[in-house]
JSON list of C-alpha atoms in Angstrom, two decimals:
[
{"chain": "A", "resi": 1, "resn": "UNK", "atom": "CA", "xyz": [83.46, 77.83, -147.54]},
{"chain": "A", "resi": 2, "resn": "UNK", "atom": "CA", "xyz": [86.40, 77.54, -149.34]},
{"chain": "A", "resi": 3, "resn": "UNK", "atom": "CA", "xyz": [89.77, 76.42, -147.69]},
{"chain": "A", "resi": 4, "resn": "UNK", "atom": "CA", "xyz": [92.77, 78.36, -149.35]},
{"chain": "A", "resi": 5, "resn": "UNK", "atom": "CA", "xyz": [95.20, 78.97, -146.34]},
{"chain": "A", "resi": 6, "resn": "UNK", "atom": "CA", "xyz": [95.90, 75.98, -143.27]},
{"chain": "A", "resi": 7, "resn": "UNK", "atom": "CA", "xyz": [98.80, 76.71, -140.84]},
{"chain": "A", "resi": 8, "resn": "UNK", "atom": "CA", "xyz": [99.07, 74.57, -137.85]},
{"chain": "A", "resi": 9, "resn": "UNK", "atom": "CA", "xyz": [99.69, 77.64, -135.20]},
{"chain": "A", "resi": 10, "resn": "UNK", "atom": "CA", "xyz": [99.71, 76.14, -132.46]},
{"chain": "A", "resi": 11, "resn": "UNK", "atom": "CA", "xyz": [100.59, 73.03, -130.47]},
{"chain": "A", "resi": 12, "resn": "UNK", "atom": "CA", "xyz": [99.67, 73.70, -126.89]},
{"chain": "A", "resi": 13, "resn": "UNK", "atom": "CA", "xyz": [100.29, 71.46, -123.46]},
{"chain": "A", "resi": 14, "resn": "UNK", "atom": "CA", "xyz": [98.66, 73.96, -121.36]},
{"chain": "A", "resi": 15, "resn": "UNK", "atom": "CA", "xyz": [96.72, 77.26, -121.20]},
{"chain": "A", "resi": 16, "resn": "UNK", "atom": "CA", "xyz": [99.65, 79.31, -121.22]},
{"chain": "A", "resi": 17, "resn": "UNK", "atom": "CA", "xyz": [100.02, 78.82, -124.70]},
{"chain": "A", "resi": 18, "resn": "UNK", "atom": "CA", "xyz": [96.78, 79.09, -126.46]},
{"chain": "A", "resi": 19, "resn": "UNK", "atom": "CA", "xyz": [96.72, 81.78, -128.98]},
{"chain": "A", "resi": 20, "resn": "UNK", "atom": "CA", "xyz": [95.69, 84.99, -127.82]},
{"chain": "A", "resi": 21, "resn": "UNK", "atom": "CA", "xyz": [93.49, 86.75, -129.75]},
{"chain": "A", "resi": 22, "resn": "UNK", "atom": "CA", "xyz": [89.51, 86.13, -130.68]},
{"chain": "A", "resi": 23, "resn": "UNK", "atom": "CA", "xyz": [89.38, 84.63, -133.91]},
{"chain": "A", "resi": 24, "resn": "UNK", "atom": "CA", "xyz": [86.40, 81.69, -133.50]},
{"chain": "A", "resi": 25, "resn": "UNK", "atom": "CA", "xyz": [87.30, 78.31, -132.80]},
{"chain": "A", "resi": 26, "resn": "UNK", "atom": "CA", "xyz": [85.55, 74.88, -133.41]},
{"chain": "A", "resi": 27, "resn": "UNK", "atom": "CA", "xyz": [86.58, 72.25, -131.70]},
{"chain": "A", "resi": 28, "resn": "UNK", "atom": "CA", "xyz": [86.57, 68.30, -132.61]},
{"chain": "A", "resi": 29, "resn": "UNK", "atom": "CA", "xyz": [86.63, 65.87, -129.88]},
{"chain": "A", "resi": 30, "resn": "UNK", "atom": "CA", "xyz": [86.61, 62.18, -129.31]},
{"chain": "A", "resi": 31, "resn": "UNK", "atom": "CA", "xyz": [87.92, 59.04, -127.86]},
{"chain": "A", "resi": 32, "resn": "UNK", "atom": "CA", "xyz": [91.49, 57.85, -128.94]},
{"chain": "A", "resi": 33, "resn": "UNK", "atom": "CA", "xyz": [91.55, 56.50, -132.28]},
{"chain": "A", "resi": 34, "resn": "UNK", "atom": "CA", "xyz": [88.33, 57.66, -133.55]},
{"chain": "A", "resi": 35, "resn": "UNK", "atom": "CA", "xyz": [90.20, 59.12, -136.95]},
{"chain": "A", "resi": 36, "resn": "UNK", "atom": "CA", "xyz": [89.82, 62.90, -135.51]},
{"chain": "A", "resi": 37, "resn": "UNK", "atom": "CA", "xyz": [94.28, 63.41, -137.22]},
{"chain": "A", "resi": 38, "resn": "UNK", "atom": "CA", "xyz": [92.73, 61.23, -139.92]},
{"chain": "A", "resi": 39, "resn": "UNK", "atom": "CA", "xyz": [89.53, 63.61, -140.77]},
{"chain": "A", "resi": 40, "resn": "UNK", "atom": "CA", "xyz": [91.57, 66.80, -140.29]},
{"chain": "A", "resi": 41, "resn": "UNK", "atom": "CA", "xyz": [93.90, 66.00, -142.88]},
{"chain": "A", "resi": 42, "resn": "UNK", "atom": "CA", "xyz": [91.51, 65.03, -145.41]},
{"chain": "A", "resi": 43, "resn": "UNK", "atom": "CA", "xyz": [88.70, 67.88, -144.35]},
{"chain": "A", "resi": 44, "resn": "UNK", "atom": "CA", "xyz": [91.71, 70.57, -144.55]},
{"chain": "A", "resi": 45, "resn": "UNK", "atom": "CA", "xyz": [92.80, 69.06, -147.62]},
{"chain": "A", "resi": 46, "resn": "UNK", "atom": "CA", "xyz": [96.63, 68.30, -146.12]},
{"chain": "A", "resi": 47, "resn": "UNK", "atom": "CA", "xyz": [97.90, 64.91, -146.40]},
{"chain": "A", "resi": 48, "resn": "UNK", "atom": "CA", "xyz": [100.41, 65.01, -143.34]},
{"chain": "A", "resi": 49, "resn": "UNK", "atom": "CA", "xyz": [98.99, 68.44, -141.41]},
{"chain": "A", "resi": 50, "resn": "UNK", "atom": "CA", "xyz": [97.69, 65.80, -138.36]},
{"chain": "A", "resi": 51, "resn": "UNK", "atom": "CA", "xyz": [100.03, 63.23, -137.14]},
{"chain": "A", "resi": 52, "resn": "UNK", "atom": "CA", "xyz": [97.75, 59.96, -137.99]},
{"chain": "A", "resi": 53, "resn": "UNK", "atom": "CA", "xyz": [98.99, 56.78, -136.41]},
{"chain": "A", "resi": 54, "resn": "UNK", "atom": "CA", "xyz": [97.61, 53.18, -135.63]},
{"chain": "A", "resi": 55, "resn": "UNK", "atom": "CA", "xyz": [98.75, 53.25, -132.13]},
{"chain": "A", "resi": 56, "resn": "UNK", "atom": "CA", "xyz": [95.73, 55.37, -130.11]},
{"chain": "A", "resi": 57, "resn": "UNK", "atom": "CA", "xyz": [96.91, 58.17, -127.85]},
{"chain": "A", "resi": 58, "resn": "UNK", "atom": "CA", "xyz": [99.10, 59.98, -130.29]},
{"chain": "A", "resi": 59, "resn": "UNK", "atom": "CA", "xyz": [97.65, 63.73, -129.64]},
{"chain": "A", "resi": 60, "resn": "UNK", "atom": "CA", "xyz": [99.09, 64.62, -126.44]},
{"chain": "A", "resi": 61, "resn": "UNK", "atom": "CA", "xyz": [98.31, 68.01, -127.01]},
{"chain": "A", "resi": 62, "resn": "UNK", "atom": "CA", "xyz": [95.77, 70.32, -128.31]},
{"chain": "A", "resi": 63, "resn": "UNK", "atom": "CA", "xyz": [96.44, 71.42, -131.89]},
{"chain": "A", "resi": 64, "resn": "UNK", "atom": "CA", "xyz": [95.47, 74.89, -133.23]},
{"chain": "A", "resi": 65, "resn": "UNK", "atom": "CA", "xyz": [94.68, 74.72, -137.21]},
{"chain": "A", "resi": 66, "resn": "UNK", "atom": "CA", "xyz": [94.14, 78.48, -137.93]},
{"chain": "A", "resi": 67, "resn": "UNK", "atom": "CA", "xyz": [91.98, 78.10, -141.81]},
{"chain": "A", "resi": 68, "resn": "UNK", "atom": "CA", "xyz": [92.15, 81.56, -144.10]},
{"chain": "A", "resi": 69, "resn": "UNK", "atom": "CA", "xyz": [93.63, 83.25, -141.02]},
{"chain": "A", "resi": 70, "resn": "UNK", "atom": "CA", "xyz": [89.79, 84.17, -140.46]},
{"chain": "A", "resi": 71, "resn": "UNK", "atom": "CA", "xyz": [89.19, 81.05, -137.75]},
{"chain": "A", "resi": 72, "resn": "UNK", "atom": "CA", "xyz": [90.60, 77.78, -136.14]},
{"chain": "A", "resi": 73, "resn": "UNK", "atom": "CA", "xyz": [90.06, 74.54, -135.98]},
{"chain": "A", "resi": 74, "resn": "UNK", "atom": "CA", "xyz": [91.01, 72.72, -132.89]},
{"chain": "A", "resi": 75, "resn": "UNK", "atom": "CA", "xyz": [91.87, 69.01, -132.52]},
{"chain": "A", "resi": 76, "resn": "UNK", "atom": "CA", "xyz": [91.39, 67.60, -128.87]},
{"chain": "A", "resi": 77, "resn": "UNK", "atom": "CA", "xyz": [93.53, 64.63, -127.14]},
{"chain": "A", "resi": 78, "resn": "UNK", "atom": "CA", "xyz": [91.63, 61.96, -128.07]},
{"chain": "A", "resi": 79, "resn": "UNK", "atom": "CA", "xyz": [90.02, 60.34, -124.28]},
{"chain": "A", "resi": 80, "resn": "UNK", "atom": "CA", "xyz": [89.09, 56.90, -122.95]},
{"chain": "A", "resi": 81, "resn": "UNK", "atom": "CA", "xyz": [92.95, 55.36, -124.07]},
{"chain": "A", "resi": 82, "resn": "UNK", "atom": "CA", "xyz": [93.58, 52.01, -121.38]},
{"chain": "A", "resi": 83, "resn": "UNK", "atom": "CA", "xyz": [97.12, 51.89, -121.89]},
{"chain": "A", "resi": 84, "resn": "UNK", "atom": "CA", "xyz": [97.86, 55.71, -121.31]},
{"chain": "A", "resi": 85, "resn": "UNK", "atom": "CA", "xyz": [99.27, 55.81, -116.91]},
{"chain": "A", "resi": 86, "resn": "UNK", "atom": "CA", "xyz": [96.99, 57.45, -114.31]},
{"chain": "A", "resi": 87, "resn": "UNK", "atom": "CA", "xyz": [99.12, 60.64, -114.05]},
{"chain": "A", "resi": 88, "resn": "UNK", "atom": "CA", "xyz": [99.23, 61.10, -118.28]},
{"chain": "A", "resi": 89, "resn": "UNK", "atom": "CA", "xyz": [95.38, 60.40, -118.47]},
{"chain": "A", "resi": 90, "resn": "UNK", "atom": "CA", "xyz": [94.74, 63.22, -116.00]},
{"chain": "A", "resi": 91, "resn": "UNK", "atom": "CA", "xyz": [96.83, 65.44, -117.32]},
{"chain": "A", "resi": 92, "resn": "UNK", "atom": "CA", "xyz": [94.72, 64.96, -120.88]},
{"chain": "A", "resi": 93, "resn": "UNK", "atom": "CA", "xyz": [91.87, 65.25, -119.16]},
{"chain": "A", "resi": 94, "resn": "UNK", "atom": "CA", "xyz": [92.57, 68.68, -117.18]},
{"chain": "A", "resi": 95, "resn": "UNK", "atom": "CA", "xyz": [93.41, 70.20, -120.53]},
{"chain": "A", "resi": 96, "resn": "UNK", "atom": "CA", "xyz": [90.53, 69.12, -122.47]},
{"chain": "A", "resi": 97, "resn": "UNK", "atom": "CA", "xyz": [87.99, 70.18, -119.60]},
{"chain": "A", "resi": 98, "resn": "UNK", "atom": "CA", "xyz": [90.23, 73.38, -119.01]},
{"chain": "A", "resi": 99, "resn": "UNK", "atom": "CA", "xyz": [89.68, 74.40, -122.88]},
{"chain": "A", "resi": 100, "resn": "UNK", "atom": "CA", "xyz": [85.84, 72.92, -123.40]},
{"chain": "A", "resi": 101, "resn": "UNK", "atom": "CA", "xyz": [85.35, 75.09, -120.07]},
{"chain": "A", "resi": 102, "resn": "UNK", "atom": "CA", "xyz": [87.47, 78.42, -120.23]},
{"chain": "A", "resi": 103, "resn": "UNK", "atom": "CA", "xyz": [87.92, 79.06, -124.16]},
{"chain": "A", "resi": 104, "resn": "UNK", "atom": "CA", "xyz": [86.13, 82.00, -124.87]},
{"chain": "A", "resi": 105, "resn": "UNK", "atom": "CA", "xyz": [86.58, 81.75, -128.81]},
{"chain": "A", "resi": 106, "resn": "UNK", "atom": "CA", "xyz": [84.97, 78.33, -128.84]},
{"chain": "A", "resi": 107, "resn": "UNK", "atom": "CA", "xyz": [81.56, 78.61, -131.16]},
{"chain": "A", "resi": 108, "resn": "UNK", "atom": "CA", "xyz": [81.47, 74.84, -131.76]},
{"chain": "A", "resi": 109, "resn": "UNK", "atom": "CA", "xyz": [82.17, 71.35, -130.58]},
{"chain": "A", "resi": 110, "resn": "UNK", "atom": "CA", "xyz": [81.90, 67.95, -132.82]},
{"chain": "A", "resi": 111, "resn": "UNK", "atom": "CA", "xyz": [81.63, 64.97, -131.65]},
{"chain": "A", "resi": 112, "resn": "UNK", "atom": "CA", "xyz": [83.83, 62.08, -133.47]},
{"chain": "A", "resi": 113, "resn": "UNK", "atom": "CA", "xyz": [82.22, 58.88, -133.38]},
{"chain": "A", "resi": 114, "resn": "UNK", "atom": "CA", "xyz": [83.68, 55.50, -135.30]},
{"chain": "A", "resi": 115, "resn": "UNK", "atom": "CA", "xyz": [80.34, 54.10, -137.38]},
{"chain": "A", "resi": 116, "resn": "UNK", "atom": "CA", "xyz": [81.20, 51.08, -136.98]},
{"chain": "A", "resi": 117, "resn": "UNK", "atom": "CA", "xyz": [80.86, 50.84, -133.05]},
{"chain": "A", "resi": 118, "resn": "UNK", "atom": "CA", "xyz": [77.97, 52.06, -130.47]},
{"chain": "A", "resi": 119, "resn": "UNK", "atom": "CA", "xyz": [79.11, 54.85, -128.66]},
{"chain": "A", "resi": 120, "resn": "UNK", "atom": "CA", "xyz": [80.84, 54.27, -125.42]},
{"chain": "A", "resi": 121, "resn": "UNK", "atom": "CA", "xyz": [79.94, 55.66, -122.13]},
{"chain": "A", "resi": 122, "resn": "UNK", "atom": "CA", "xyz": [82.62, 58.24, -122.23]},
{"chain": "A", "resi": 123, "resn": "UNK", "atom": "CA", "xyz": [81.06, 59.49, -125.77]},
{"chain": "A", "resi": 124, "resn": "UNK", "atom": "CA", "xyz": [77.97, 59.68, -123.93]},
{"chain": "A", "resi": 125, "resn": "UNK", "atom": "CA", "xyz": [79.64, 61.66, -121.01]},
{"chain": "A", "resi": 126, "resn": "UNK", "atom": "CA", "xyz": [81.05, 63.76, -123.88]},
{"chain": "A", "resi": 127, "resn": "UNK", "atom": "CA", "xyz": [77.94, 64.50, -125.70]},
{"chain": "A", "resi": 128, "resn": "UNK", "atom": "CA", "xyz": [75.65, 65.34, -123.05]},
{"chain": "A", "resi": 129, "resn": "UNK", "atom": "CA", "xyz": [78.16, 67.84, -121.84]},
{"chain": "A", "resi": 130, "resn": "UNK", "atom": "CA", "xyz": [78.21, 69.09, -125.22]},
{"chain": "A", "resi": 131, "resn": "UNK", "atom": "CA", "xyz": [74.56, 69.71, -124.98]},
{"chain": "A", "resi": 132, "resn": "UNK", "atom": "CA", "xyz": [74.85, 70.82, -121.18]},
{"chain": "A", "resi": 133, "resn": "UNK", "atom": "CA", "xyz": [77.13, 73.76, -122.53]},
{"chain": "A", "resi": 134, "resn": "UNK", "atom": "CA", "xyz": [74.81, 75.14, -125.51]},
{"chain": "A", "resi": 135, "resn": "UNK", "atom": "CA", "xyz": [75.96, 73.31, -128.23]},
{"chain": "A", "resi": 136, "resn": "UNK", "atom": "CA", "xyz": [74.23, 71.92, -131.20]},
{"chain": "A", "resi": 137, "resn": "UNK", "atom": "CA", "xyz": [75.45, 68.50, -130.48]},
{"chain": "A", "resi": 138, "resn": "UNK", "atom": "CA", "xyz": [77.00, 67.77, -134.21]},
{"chain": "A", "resi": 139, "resn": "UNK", "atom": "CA", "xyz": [78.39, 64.64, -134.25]},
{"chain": "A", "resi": 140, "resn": "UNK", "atom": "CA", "xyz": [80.94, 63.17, -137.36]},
{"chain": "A", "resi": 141, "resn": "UNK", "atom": "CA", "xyz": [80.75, 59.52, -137.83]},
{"chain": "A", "resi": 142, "resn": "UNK", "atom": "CA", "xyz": [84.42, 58.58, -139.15]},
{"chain": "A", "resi": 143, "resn": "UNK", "atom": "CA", "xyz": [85.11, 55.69, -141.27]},
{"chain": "A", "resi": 144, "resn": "UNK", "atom": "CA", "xyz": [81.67, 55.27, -143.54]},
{"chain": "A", "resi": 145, "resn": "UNK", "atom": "CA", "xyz": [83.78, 54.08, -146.19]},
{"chain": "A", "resi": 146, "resn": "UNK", "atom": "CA", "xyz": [84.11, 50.55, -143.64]},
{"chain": "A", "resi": 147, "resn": "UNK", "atom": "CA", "xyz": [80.86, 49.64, -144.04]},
{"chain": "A", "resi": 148, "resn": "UNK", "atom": "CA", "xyz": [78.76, 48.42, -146.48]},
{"chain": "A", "resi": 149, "resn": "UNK", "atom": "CA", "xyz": [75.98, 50.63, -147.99]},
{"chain": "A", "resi": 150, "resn": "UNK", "atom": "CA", "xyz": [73.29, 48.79, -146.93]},
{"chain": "A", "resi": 151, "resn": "UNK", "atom": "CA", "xyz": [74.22, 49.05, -142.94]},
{"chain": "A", "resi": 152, "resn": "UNK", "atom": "CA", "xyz": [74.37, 52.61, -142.53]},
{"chain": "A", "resi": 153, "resn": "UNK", "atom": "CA", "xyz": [71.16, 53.26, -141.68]},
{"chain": "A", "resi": 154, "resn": "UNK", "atom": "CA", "xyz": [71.30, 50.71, -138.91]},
{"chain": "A", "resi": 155, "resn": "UNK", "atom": "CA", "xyz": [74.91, 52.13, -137.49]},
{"chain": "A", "resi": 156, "resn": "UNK", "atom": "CA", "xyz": [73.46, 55.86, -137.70]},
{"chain": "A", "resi": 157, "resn": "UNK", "atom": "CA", "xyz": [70.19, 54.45, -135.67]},
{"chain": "A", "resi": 158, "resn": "UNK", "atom": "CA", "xyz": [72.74, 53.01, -133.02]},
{"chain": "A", "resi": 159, "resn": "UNK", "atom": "CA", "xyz": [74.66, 56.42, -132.63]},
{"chain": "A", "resi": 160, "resn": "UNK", "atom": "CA", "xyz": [71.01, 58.13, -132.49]},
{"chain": "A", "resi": 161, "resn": "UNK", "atom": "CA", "xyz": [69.49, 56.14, -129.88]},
{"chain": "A", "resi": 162, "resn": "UNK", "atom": "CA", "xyz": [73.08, 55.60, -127.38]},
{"chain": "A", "resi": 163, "resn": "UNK", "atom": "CA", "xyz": [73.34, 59.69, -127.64]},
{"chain": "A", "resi": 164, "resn": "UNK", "atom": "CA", "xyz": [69.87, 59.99, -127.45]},
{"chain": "A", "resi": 165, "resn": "UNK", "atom": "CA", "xyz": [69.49, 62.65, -130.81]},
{"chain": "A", "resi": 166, "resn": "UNK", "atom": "CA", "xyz": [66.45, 63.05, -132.26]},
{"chain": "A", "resi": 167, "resn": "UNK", "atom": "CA", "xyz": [67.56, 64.81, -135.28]},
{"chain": "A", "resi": 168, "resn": "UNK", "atom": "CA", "xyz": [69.15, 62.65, -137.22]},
{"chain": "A", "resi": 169, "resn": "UNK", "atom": "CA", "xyz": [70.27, 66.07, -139.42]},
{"chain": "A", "resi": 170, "resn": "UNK", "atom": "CA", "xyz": [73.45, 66.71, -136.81]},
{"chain": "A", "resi": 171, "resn": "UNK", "atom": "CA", "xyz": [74.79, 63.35, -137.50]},
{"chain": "A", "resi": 172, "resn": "UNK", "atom": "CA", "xyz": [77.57, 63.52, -140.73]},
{"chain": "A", "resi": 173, "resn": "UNK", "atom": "CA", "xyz": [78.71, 60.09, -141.86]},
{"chain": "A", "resi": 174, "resn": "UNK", "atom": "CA", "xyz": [82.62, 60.83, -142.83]},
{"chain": "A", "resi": 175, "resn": "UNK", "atom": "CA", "xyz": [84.99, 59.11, -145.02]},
{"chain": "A", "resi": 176, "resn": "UNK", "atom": "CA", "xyz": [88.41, 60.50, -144.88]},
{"chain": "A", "resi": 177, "resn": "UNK", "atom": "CA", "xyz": [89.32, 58.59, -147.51]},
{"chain": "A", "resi": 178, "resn": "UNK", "atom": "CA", "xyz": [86.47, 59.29, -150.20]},
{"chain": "A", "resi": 179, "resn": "UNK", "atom": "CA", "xyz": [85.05, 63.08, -148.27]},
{"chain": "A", "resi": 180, "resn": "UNK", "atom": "CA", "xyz": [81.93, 62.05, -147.86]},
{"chain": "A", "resi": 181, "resn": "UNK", "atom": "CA", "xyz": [79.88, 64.87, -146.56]},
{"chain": "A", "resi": 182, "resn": "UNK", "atom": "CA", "xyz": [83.16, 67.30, -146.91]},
{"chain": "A", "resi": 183, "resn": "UNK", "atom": "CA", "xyz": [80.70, 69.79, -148.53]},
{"chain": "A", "resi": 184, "resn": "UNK", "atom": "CA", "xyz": [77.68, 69.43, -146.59]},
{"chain": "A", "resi": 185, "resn": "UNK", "atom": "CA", "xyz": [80.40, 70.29, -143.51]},
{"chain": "A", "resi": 186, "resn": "UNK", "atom": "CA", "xyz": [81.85, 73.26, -145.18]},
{"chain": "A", "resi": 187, "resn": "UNK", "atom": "CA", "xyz": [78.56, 74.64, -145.45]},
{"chain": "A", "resi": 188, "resn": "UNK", "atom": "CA", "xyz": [77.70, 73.58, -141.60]},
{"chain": "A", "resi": 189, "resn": "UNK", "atom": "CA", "xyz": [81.09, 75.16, -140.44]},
{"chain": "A", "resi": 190, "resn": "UNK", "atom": "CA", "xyz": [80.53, 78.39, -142.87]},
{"chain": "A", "resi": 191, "resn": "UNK", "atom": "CA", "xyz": [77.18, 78.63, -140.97]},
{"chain": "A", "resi": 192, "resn": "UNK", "atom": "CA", "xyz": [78.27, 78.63, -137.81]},
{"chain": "A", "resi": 193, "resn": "UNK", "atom": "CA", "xyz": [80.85, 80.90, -138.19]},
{"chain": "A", "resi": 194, "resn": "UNK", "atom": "CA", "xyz": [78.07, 83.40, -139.76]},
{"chain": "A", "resi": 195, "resn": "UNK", "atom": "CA", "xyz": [76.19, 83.32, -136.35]}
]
């Protein structure tokens, strides 16, 4: 799969505004400050496409990246952010379950997962509802380039056994800053699509 054409299309705070027709969608999801702005830019080959910042909670919205006008990707709010009020949190949380649940287009979720760190108990929640819905159950673990060659084998066998994946093939260790894996995930999205 090559990339040639991004447009960010859409920027949606409720269902209302969710493009309309059926091109496919694949969706990335994770908590706040996983690197999901960070891995769109560099997977989409955009340096400033996905507002990145250092402060968590930043994507309020969900983000429709439509890719050689033939499908979209879709970047979540990232979930599980303390310092976000009551009233905001649930108002992230109705729209992500309102897409994950309604979105006809959707063909795909991935899971974003930090390699550095176990899961949490909301990445958990997220996965098995993943797998609940008839999904593969890909998950992306962001920043591989923070950890030393050595311990990856150990932080992938942490993500495997707290998600409870036996195939270690639908875990993709990610560097947005080197693309790690950018080609073996161009050739996972390209397959998906094809189905």
């Amino acid at each position: 799969m090559k990339i040639k054409t991004v447009e960010l299309e859409q920027v949606a705070g409720f269902k209302a505004q969710w493009p309309k027709d059926k091109l496919d969608e694949i969706a990335f999801v994770g908590r706040s400050n996983v690197g999901k702005s960070s891995f769109i830019n560099s997977f989409l080959n955009r340096r400033k496409l996905a507002k990145t910042s250092s402060t968590p909670g930043k994507t309020r919205t969900i983000n429709f990246y439509r890719i050689n006008d033939k499908f979209r990707l879709v970047d979540l709010p990232g979930y599980g952010y303390a310092k976000v009020d009551k009233k905001e949190k649930e108002k992230w949380n109705e729209l992500i379950n309102t897409y994950l649940y309604e979105r006809e287009n959707l063909k795909e979720v991935f899971l974003l997962v930090d390699i550095r760190h176990e899961p949490t108990e909301l990445d958990k929640q997220m996965y098995d509802w993943i797998i609940e819905s008839g999904f593969m159950g890909f998950v992306i673990a962001t920043k591989y380039d923070k950890i030393k060659k050595g311990q990856i084998q150990k932080h992938i066998n942490a993500i495997k056994k707290k998600l409870q994946i036996e195939d270690e093939g639908l875990i993709f260790a990610y560097s947005s800053q080197t693309k790690h894996n950018k080609d073996v995930l161009e050739e996972q999205i390209q397959v998906i699509l094809d189905n």
